[in-house]
Amino acid sequence: MNRTSHLPWIAAIGLGGSITWAMYSPNSTAYSIKEAREKKTLVILGTGWGSVSFLSKLDTEQYNVIVISPQNYFLFTPLLPSCTTGLVDPRSLMEPVRSFFGDRQGAVKFYEAEAVKIDYDSRVIHIQDPSGAHGQVGQAEIPFDMLVMGVGADNATFNIPGVNEHACFLKTISDAQKVRNRIVDRIEAASFKDKSTEDIQKQLQVVVVGGGPTGVEFAAELQDFVDEDLKKQIPNIKDEFQVTLIEALPNVLPMLSKELIDYTEAKLKEQTIRVMTKTAVKRVNEGSVEVEITNAEGEEELRTIPYGLLVWATGNKPKEIVEDLATQIPEQKDLRRGLAVDEYLAVKGAPNIWALGDCANSNLPPTAQVAAQQGTYLAEVFNNMTATESQSRTEVQPFRYSHQGTLAYIGSELAVADLKFLGNTIPSGGFFTYLFWKAAYLNMCLTGKLRPFAFLPVTLLSR
């Protein structure tokens, strides 16, 4: 079944949701702006899930709000794998950050800039324009009274030699476009006149490192493209295409139940995706990956796997600005995944700084679902504070994450889900779970504007 056959009615559902959202959204509110000197300056770093969810619910009348981010848009990250194969137009996943200000444009300032350092003692953020487009004024200092960190995280490479030099990542829209271009380049190179079978096979070897949702979904989307599009457009090389998924743990999607893990691995293999678990990458070379495989007897074997494209999707590590801030706060000296926060998402040792999403170490998975809930919760905390009140005087309860389930697309219009219902986990897999996956992602769009367009296809082989 062709996945695009469902696009018209899915788009119709999205459009209907947009109209409903517009009809029932709250009426415009005239925001009275207090004198700046009467309010504390609240700086929000980042425009990801946590920051935008926070900003959307924040009563900006209480604070002088400044948003700083190198991107002037919010990115709907769950569908990035779909951008790499042309199923989704990248532009449909970007929403201008100023659209989240609504009728509060005068109450919020936005600076498109990179926050390069936070001077905690001085309560100052140093920012710079990475593009150089701002002319002579490319650096500035932003003082703050309160700071919300939502800067996300970098890709974890585990200090494996060659990863940064040779691998592609999948965190940003430019990452997705780079992967997309590499796929096209490899296909066109393999189609060149008088290519040997060996050369064609090497060009069309795609290795994906990381068996989490991002790695699995990208591998599945790519195999769909090969099976549904490539065989029609360039059938003579279709059978030479090989997708290999590498995971160091014993299973892919380890957060799911064993039943769904087994189902996922079986379906991936049915689609001719080669799944290699208990396989650790030791070195990345140009055109090949050196791995160590642990067999059922516990014996280790070294092997070299060739690739034409390598996509790295193994997890997160703290950004440099987070690591630098941690050195200024004694309670953060053991920085691991991110800034350690308390039950109110306040950074331990820094009572006027809060952290959410991937840059916070709250013992929760680094997912959009977690970050969005944290942002909504933190807005409630701030809305219950005045410009002079402390957090301890609020009546807000500590943050409690409500897990709504885990979803992953596994190819051939199939998906898996561990859903929460009445306190129980319900495993689900198959075509109807795939439809639920689509509907859930449409519902996750933070504004109605994204919904009608989130699954409209573009053509991969026409850049």
Short mmCIF file of C-alpha atoms in Angstrom, two decimals:
data_model
loop_
_atom_site.label_atom_id
_atom_site.label_comp_id
_atom_site.label_asym_id
_atom_site.label_seq_id
_atom_site.Cartn_x
_atom_site.Cartn_y
_atom_site.Cartn_z
CA MET A 1 0.00 0.00 0.00
CA ASN A 2 1.39 3.40 -0.95
CA ARG A 3 1.75 5.69 2.05
CA THR A 4 0.83 8.75 0.04
CA SER A 5 -2.62 7.27 -0.64
CA HIS A 6 -3.70 8.37 2.83
CA LEU A 7 -2.35 11.90 2.50
CA PRO A 8 -5.50 13.63 1.21
CA TRP A 9 -7.73 12.57 4.08
CA ILE A 10 -4.98 13.05 6.64
CA ALA A 11 -4.47 16.58 5.32
CA ALA A 12 -8.24 17.09 5.50
CA ILE A 13 -8.24 16.03 9.15
CA GLY A 14 -5.38 18.44 9.78
CA LEU A 15 -7.24 21.26 8.01
CA GLY A 16 -10.37 20.54 10.02
CA GLY A 17 -8.32 20.62 13.19
CA SER A 18 -6.87 23.97 12.16
CA ILE A 19 -10.33 25.46 11.58
CA THR A 20 -11.56 24.13 14.91
CA TRP A 21 -8.48 25.48 16.64
CA ALA A 22 -9.06 28.90 15.10
CA MET A 23 -12.76 28.92 16.07
CA TYR A 24 -12.19 27.98 19.68
CA SER A 25 -8.93 29.77 20.41
CA PRO A 26 -9.28 32.45 23.11
CA ASN A 27 -10.23 35.92 22.06
CA SER A 28 -7.44 38.43 21.75
CA THR A 29 -6.37 40.03 24.97
CA ALA A 30 -5.00 43.54 25.17
CA TYR A 31 -1.78 43.31 27.13
CA SER A 32 -0.94 46.30 29.25
CA ILE A 33 2.81 46.75 29.45
CA LYS A 34 4.12 47.87 32.81
CA GLU A 35 7.11 50.10 33.03
CA ALA A 36 10.22 47.99 32.34
CA ARG A 37 11.83 49.03 35.59
CA GLU A 38 8.95 47.52 37.59
CA LYS A 39 9.42 44.07 36.12
CA LYS A 40 12.21 41.54 36.22
CA THR A 41 13.98 40.56 33.03
CA LEU A 42 13.29 36.98 32.05
CA VAL A 43 15.52 35.54 29.33
CA ILE A 44 14.57 32.37 27.45
CA LEU A 45 17.36 30.60 25.59
CA GLY A 46 16.25 28.41 22.70
CA THR A 47 13.15 27.91 20.56
CA GLY A 48 12.69 24.17 20.91
CA TRP A 49 9.84 22.18 22.43
CA GLY A 50 10.43 23.24 26.02
CA SER A 51 11.04 26.93 25.36
CA VAL A 52 8.13 27.37 22.95
CA SER A 53 5.69 25.48 25.18
CA PHE A 54 6.81 27.71 28.05
CA LEU A 55 6.50 30.89 26.00
CA SER A 56 3.07 29.93 24.67
CA LYS A 57 1.60 29.67 28.17
CA LEU A 58 3.60 32.42 29.90
CA ASP A 59 1.87 35.57 31.14
CA THR A 60 4.35 37.98 29.59
CA GLU A 61 2.72 40.96 31.29
CA GLN A 62 4.57 40.02 34.47
CA TYR A 63 8.09 40.12 33.00
CA ASN A 64 10.37 41.80 30.51
CA VAL A 65 10.71 38.76 28.27
CA ILE A 66 13.67 38.27 25.93
CA VAL A 67 13.98 35.20 23.69
CA ILE A 68 17.40 34.34 22.25
CA SER A 69 18.02 31.62 19.69
CA PRO A 70 20.17 31.09 16.58
CA GLN A 71 16.98 29.98 14.79
CA ASN A 72 14.00 32.29 14.41
CA TYR A 73 11.63 29.34 14.13
CA PHE A 74 10.30 26.35 16.03
CA LEU A 75 11.12 22.99 14.42
CA PHE A 76 8.75 20.03 14.60
CA THR A 77 11.55 17.51 15.20
CA PRO A 78 9.58 14.20 15.29
CA LEU A 79 9.15 14.30 11.51
CA LEU A 80 12.77 15.08 10.61
CA PRO A 81 13.35 11.51 9.35
CA SER A 82 10.48 12.01 6.90
CA CYS A 83 12.21 15.11 5.48
CA THR A 84 15.24 13.08 4.42
CA THR A 85 13.26 11.06 1.88
CA GLY A 86 10.92 13.75 0.57
CA LEU A 87 7.77 12.48 2.26
CA VAL A 88 7.55 15.79 4.14
CA ASP A 89 8.55 19.23 2.90
CA PRO A 90 11.05 20.69 5.43
CA ARG A 91 9.31 24.08 5.27
CA SER A 92 6.14 22.54 6.68
CA LEU A 93 7.95 21.69 9.92
CA MET A 94 9.13 25.23 10.68
CA GLU A 95 6.95 27.78 12.45
CA PRO A 96 8.24 31.37 12.93
CA VAL A 97 8.90 31.86 16.62
CA ARG A 98 7.19 35.25 16.62
CA SER A 99 3.91 33.53 15.80
CA PHE A 100 3.95 32.17 19.35
CA PHE A 101 3.95 35.72 20.71
CA GLY A 102 0.44 36.22 19.35
CA ASP A 103 -0.86 39.65 20.28
CA ARG A 104 1.97 40.04 22.78
CA GLN A 105 4.52 41.24 20.22
CA GLY A 106 5.27 44.36 22.24
CA ALA A 107 5.83 42.37 25.43
CA VAL A 108 8.46 40.01 24.03
CA LYS A 109 11.79 40.79 22.40
CA PHE A 110 13.48 38.25 20.14
CA TYR A 111 17.16 38.21 19.16
CA GLU A 112 18.40 35.80 16.52
CA ALA A 113 21.79 35.07 18.04
CA GLU A 114 23.95 32.39 19.57
CA ALA A 115 24.35 32.51 23.35
CA VAL A 116 28.06 31.79 23.70
CA LYS A 117 28.57 32.29 27.44
CA ILE A 118 26.62 32.87 30.63
CA ASP A 119 28.39 34.88 33.34
CA TYR A 120 26.44 33.68 36.33
CA ASP A 121 27.95 35.97 38.96
CA SER A 122 27.31 39.05 36.81
CA ARG A 123 23.91 37.78 35.59
CA VAL A 124 24.90 38.49 31.99
CA ILE A 125 24.55 36.46 28.79
CA HIS A 126 27.05 37.05 25.99
CA ILE A 127 25.51 36.64 22.54
CA GLN A 128 26.83 36.90 19.01
CA ASP A 129 25.52 36.78 15.47
CA PRO A 130 26.97 33.63 13.87
CA SER A 131 25.98 34.71 10.35
CA GLY A 132 27.83 38.02 10.26
CA ALA A 133 24.77 39.63 8.69
CA HIS A 134 24.33 42.16 11.49
CA GLY A 135 27.21 44.33 10.31
CA GLN A 136 29.43 46.04 12.86
CA VAL A 137 27.29 45.05 15.85
CA GLY A 138 27.73 41.29 15.99
CA GLN A 139 28.11 40.84 19.75
CA ALA A 140 26.14 42.01 22.76
CA GLU A 141 25.57 41.44 26.46
CA ILE A 142 22.09 40.69 27.81
CA PRO A 143 21.57 41.16 31.57
CA PHE A 144 18.98 38.95 33.24
CA ASP A 145 17.20 38.49 36.54
CA MET A 146 15.74 35.11 35.65
CA LEU A 147 16.86 32.64 33.01
CA VAL A 148 15.15 29.66 31.39
CA MET A 149 17.57 27.32 29.64
CA GLY A 150 16.10 25.46 26.68
CA VAL A 151 19.14 25.19 24.43
CA GLY A 152 18.83 21.48 23.70
CA ALA A 153 21.86 19.22 23.38
CA ASP A 154 24.59 18.24 20.95
CA ASN A 155 25.07 14.85 19.34
CA ALA A 156 26.85 12.29 21.50
CA THR A 157 29.81 10.77 19.66
CA PHE A 158 31.40 9.07 22.70
CA ASN A 159 34.80 10.32 21.49
CA ILE A 160 34.78 7.71 18.74
CA PRO A 161 37.39 8.71 16.13
CA GLY A 162 36.04 9.90 12.81
CA VAL A 163 32.38 10.45 13.72
CA ASN A 164 32.37 14.23 13.42
CA GLU A 165 34.42 14.13 10.24
CA HIS A 166 32.43 11.53 8.30
CA ALA A 167 28.93 11.04 9.78
CA CYS A 168 25.70 12.93 9.18
CA PHE A 169 23.44 13.78 12.10
CA LEU A 170 19.68 14.25 12.35
CA LYS A 171 18.86 17.02 14.84
CA THR A 172 18.25 20.13 12.75
CA ILE A 173 16.57 21.04 9.49
CA SER A 174 19.99 21.56 7.90
CA ASP A 175 20.95 18.05 9.07
CA ALA A 176 17.89 16.59 7.35
CA GLN A 177 18.60 18.51 4.15
CA LYS A 178 22.23 17.37 4.21
CA VAL A 179 21.16 13.73 4.56
CA ARG A 180 18.62 14.18 1.79
CA ASN A 181 21.24 15.64 -0.54
CA ARG A 182 23.69 12.84 0.30
CA ILE A 183 21.06 10.22 -0.54
CA VAL A 184 20.45 11.83 -3.92
CA ASP A 185 24.18 12.17 -4.58
CA ARG A 186 24.76 8.48 -3.85
CA ILE A 187 21.87 7.42 -6.09
CA GLU A 188 23.09 9.58 -8.97
CA ALA A 189 26.68 8.37 -8.49
CA ALA A 190 25.51 4.75 -8.56
CA SER A 191 23.56 5.47 -11.76
CA PHE A 192 26.59 6.86 -13.60
CA LYS A 193 27.64 5.18 -16.86
CA ASP A 194 29.83 2.07 -16.71
CA LYS A 195 29.83 1.75 -12.92
CA SER A 196 30.94 -1.64 -11.64
CA THR A 197 28.58 -3.68 -9.46
CA GLU A 198 31.03 -3.38 -6.56
CA ASP A 199 31.13 0.41 -6.84
CA ILE A 200 27.33 0.62 -7.11
CA GLN A 201 26.88 -1.51 -4.01
CA LYS A 202 29.29 0.63 -2.00
CA GLN A 203 27.57 3.85 -3.04
CA LEU A 204 24.20 2.45 -1.98
CA GLN A 205 25.26 1.13 1.43
CA VAL A 206 23.57 3.27 4.10
CA VAL A 207 24.63 2.65 7.69
CA VAL A 208 22.50 4.03 10.53
CA VAL A 209 24.09 4.01 13.99
CA GLY A 210 21.59 4.10 16.85
CA GLY A 211 18.57 1.88 17.37
CA GLY A 212 16.39 4.44 19.13
CA PRO A 213 13.29 6.04 17.57
CA THR A 214 15.26 8.42 15.33
CA GLY A 215 17.52 5.72 13.91
CA VAL A 216 14.72 3.21 13.43
CA GLU A 217 12.38 5.74 11.81
CA PHE A 218 15.04 7.02 9.44
CA ALA A 219 16.00 3.49 8.38
CA ALA A 220 12.32 2.66 7.86
CA GLU A 221 11.58 5.84 5.88
CA LEU A 222 14.60 5.25 3.66
CA GLN A 223 13.62 1.65 2.95
CA ASP A 224 10.10 2.85 2.08
CA PHE A 225 11.62 5.26 -0.42
CA VAL A 226 13.67 2.46 -1.97
CA ASP A 227 10.69 0.08 -2.20
CA GLU A 228 8.07 2.59 -3.34
CA ASP A 229 9.91 5.24 -5.36
CA LEU A 230 13.38 4.14 -6.36
CA LYS A 231 12.18 0.89 -7.92
CA LYS A 232 9.90 2.94 -10.21
CA GLN A 233 12.33 5.71 -11.08
CA ILE A 234 15.66 3.81 -11.27
CA PRO A 235 14.75 0.12 -11.08
CA ASN A 236 18.17 -1.18 -12.18
CA ILE A 237 19.86 -0.15 -8.89
CA LYS A 238 17.01 -0.79 -6.46
CA ASP A 239 18.21 -4.27 -5.49
CA GLU A 240 21.71 -2.99 -4.70
CA PHE A 241 20.45 -0.62 -1.99
CA GLN A 242 21.18 -1.87 1.54
CA VAL A 243 20.19 -0.19 4.81
CA THR A 244 22.06 -1.40 7.91
CA LEU A 245 20.93 -0.46 11.42
CA ILE A 246 23.58 -0.76 14.14
CA GLU A 247 22.78 -0.78 17.87
CA ALA A 248 25.22 -1.42 20.74
CA LEU A 249 22.48 -2.75 23.05
CA PRO A 250 20.88 -6.20 22.66
CA ASN A 251 17.74 -4.73 21.05
CA VAL A 252 16.48 -1.75 19.08
CA LEU A 253 13.87 0.52 20.71
CA PRO A 254 14.82 -0.70 24.22
CA MET A 255 12.19 1.55 25.82
CA LEU A 256 9.41 -0.63 24.40
CA SER A 257 8.05 -3.95 25.68
CA LYS A 258 9.80 -7.13 24.55
CA GLU A 259 6.75 -8.05 22.49
CA LEU A 260 7.05 -4.86 20.44
CA ILE A 261 10.84 -5.09 20.22
CA ASP A 262 10.58 -8.56 18.69
CA TYR A 263 7.80 -7.37 16.36
CA THR A 264 9.87 -4.36 15.26
CA GLU A 265 13.02 -6.32 14.55
CA ALA A 266 11.07 -8.96 12.62
CA LYS A 267 9.33 -6.34 10.45
CA LEU A 268 12.56 -4.45 9.78
CA LYS A 269 14.22 -7.65 8.61
CA GLU A 270 11.22 -8.47 6.40
CA GLN A 271 11.88 -5.16 4.65
CA THR A 272 15.50 -6.30 4.05
CA ILE A 273 16.89 -3.84 6.60
CA ARG A 274 19.93 -5.48 8.17
CA VAL A 275 19.68 -5.16 11.96
CA MET A 276 22.94 -5.55 13.89
CA THR A 277 22.51 -5.47 17.68
CA LYS A 278 25.25 -5.93 20.29
CA THR A 279 27.44 -4.09 17.81
CA ALA A 280 29.66 -1.24 19.03
CA VAL A 281 31.28 1.24 16.65
CA LYS A 282 34.99 1.62 17.37
CA ARG A 283 36.14 3.89 14.56
CA VAL A 284 34.69 5.68 11.56
CA ASN A 285 36.80 5.96 8.44
CA GLU A 286 35.99 7.55 5.12
CA GLY A 287 33.78 4.95 3.48
CA SER A 288 33.86 2.34 6.25
CA VAL A 289 32.94 1.71 9.88
CA GLU A 290 34.95 -0.51 12.23
CA VAL A 291 32.69 -2.36 14.66
CA GLU A 292 32.96 -4.90 17.46
CA ILE A 293 30.22 -7.53 17.47
CA THR A 294 29.39 -9.62 20.54
CA ASN A 295 27.89 -12.98 19.60
CA ALA A 296 25.53 -15.20 21.60
CA GLU A 297 28.47 -16.89 23.36
CA GLY A 298 29.86 -13.53 24.47
CA GLU A 299 32.75 -13.67 22.03
CA GLU A 300 33.82 -10.44 20.34
CA GLU A 301 34.52 -10.11 16.64
CA LEU A 302 35.95 -7.13 14.78
CA ARG A 303 34.44 -6.32 11.41
CA THR A 304 34.59 -3.52 8.84
CA ILE A 305 31.35 -2.37 7.20
CA PRO A 306 31.52 -0.20 4.06
CA TYR A 307 29.12 2.70 3.57
CA GLY A 308 28.20 5.34 1.06
CA LEU A 309 26.23 7.29 3.69
CA LEU A 310 26.57 7.14 7.47
CA VAL A 311 23.85 8.61 9.71
CA TRP A 312 24.60 8.95 13.43
CA ALA A 313 21.62 8.90 15.83
CA THR A 314 22.97 7.71 19.16
CA GLY A 315 21.89 10.25 21.76
CA ASN A 316 22.82 13.55 23.39
CA LYS A 317 25.62 15.31 25.19
CA PRO A 318 25.53 18.75 26.88
CA LYS A 319 26.25 21.82 24.78
CA GLU A 320 29.39 23.83 25.52
CA ILE A 321 27.42 26.71 27.04
CA VAL A 322 25.80 24.25 29.46
CA GLU A 323 29.15 22.70 30.37
CA ASP A 324 30.64 26.16 30.95
CA LEU A 325 27.72 27.25 33.15
CA ALA A 326 28.08 24.07 35.19
CA THR A 327 31.69 24.97 36.05
CA GLN A 328 30.41 28.18 37.70
CA ILE A 329 27.96 26.38 39.99
CA PRO A 330 29.47 24.04 42.63
CA GLU A 331 26.33 21.91 42.78
CA GLN A 332 26.71 21.15 39.05
CA LYS A 333 30.30 19.89 39.15
CA ASP A 334 29.21 16.32 38.33
CA LEU A 335 27.47 17.36 35.09
CA ARG A 336 26.37 14.34 33.12
CA ARG A 337 23.45 14.48 30.72
CA GLY A 338 22.57 18.09 31.51
CA LEU A 339 21.98 20.59 34.30
CA ALA A 340 20.66 18.90 37.42
CA VAL A 341 17.28 20.37 38.37
CA ASP A 342 14.99 20.10 41.37
CA GLU A 343 11.29 19.19 41.42
CA TYR A 344 10.40 22.69 40.19
CA LEU A 345 12.90 22.45 37.26
CA ALA A 346 15.13 25.03 38.96
CA VAL A 347 18.84 24.45 38.41
CA LYS A 348 20.39 23.18 41.62
CA GLY A 349 22.71 25.80 43.06
CA ALA A 350 21.27 28.56 40.86
CA PRO A 351 17.79 29.49 42.14
CA ASN A 352 17.18 32.08 39.41
CA ILE A 353 17.89 29.66 36.54
CA TRP A 354 15.55 26.95 35.26
CA ALA A 355 16.30 24.24 32.70
CA LEU A 356 14.05 22.07 30.58
CA GLY A 357 14.20 19.67 27.69
CA ASP A 358 17.43 18.05 26.56
CA CYS A 359 19.69 20.44 28.48
CA ALA A 360 18.15 19.40 31.83
CA ASN A 361 19.05 16.26 33.75
CA SER A 362 15.72 15.38 35.31
CA ASN A 363 16.04 11.58 35.00
CA LEU A 364 13.48 11.62 32.18
CA PRO A 365 13.95 10.59 28.54
CA PRO A 366 15.10 13.36 26.16
CA THR A 367 11.88 13.51 24.15
CA ALA A 368 9.62 16.22 22.75
CA GLN A 369 6.84 14.92 25.00
CA VAL A 370 8.90 15.53 28.14
CA ALA A 371 10.11 18.97 27.05
CA ALA A 372 6.62 20.15 26.08
CA GLN A 373 5.16 19.12 29.44
CA GLN A 374 8.04 20.78 31.28
CA GLY A 375 7.50 24.02 29.38
CA THR A 376 3.77 24.09 30.13
CA TYR A 377 4.42 23.34 33.79
CA LEU A 378 7.13 25.97 34.14
CA ALA A 379 4.85 28.63 32.65
CA GLU A 380 2.38 27.84 35.43
CA VAL A 381 5.15 28.31 37.98
CA PHE A 382 6.07 31.70 36.54
CA ASN A 383 2.47 32.80 36.18
CA ASN A 384 2.04 32.21 39.91
CA MET A 385 5.02 34.37 40.77
CA THR A 386 5.04 38.16 40.82
CA ALA A 387 8.11 40.15 39.91
CA THR A 388 9.22 40.04 43.55
CA GLU A 389 8.00 36.66 44.77
CA SER A 390 10.28 33.67 45.07
CA GLN A 391 9.47 30.21 43.84
CA SER A 392 9.05 28.91 47.39
CA ARG A 393 6.04 31.20 47.88
CA THR A 394 4.07 29.77 44.98
CA GLU A 395 1.32 27.25 45.41
CA VAL A 396 2.36 25.24 42.35
CA GLN A 397 2.97 21.55 42.91
CA PRO A 398 6.28 19.91 41.88
CA PHE A 399 6.57 18.80 38.28
CA ARG A 400 5.13 15.39 37.53
CA TYR A 401 5.68 13.91 34.10
CA SER A 402 2.67 12.15 32.59
CA HIS A 403 3.90 9.60 30.09
CA GLN A 404 1.42 9.28 27.25
CA GLY A 405 3.23 6.45 25.50
CA THR A 406 6.02 5.80 23.03
CA LEU A 407 5.50 5.77 19.27
CA ALA A 408 7.77 4.76 16.40
CA TYR A 409 7.28 4.26 12.67
CA ILE A 410 8.90 1.01 11.47
CA GLY A 411 8.22 1.10 7.73
CA SER A 412 5.71 -0.32 5.23
CA GLU A 413 2.90 1.71 6.85
CA LEU A 414 3.43 -0.02 10.18
CA ALA A 415 4.12 1.54 13.57
CA VAL A 416 4.55 0.39 17.16
CA ALA A 417 3.31 2.02 20.33
CA ASP A 418 3.39 1.45 24.07
CA LEU A 419 0.33 3.45 25.12
CA LYS A 420 -0.73 4.41 28.62
CA PHE A 421 -4.38 3.86 29.51
CA LEU A 422 -5.85 3.89 33.03
CA GLY A 423 -2.43 3.26 34.50
CA ASN A 424 -1.70 0.30 32.25
CA THR A 425 0.69 -0.02 29.31
CA ILE A 426 -0.98 -1.30 26.15
CA PRO A 427 1.35 -2.56 23.39
CA SER A 428 0.16 -2.00 19.84
CA GLY A 429 1.66 -2.61 16.43
CA GLY A 430 0.52 -2.61 12.82
CA PHE A 431 -1.29 -0.48 10.26
CA PHE A 432 -3.87 1.02 12.63
CA THR A 433 -1.06 1.96 15.00
CA TYR A 434 0.52 3.72 12.03
CA LEU A 435 -2.67 5.75 11.54
CA PHE A 436 -2.61 6.57 15.25
CA TRP A 437 1.05 7.62 14.89
CA LYS A 438 0.05 10.04 12.13
CA ALA A 439 -2.85 11.45 14.13
CA ALA A 440 -0.72 11.82 17.26
CA TYR A 441 1.95 13.78 15.40
CA LEU A 442 -0.67 16.05 13.89
CA ASN A 443 -2.04 16.67 17.37
CA MET A 444 1.46 17.47 18.67
CA CYS A 445 1.79 20.43 16.29
CA LEU A 446 1.91 23.41 18.63
CA THR A 447 -0.03 25.64 16.27
CA GLY A 448 -2.88 24.91 13.91
CA LYS A 449 -0.87 26.35 11.03
CA LEU A 450 1.41 23.30 10.79
CA ARG A 451 -1.30 20.64 10.83
CA PRO A 452 -2.64 20.76 7.25
CA PHE A 453 0.87 20.58 5.78
CA ALA A 454 2.78 18.18 8.03
CA PHE A 455 2.41 15.18 5.71
CA LEU A 456 2.27 16.76 2.27
CA PRO A 457 4.94 15.05 0.12
CA VAL A 458 7.68 16.46 -2.07
CA THR A 459 9.84 14.60 -4.57
CA LEU A 460 13.25 13.48 -3.36
CA LEU A 461 14.92 13.16 -6.74
CA SER A 462 14.22 16.76 -7.77
CA ARG A 463 16.29 19.05 -5.57
#
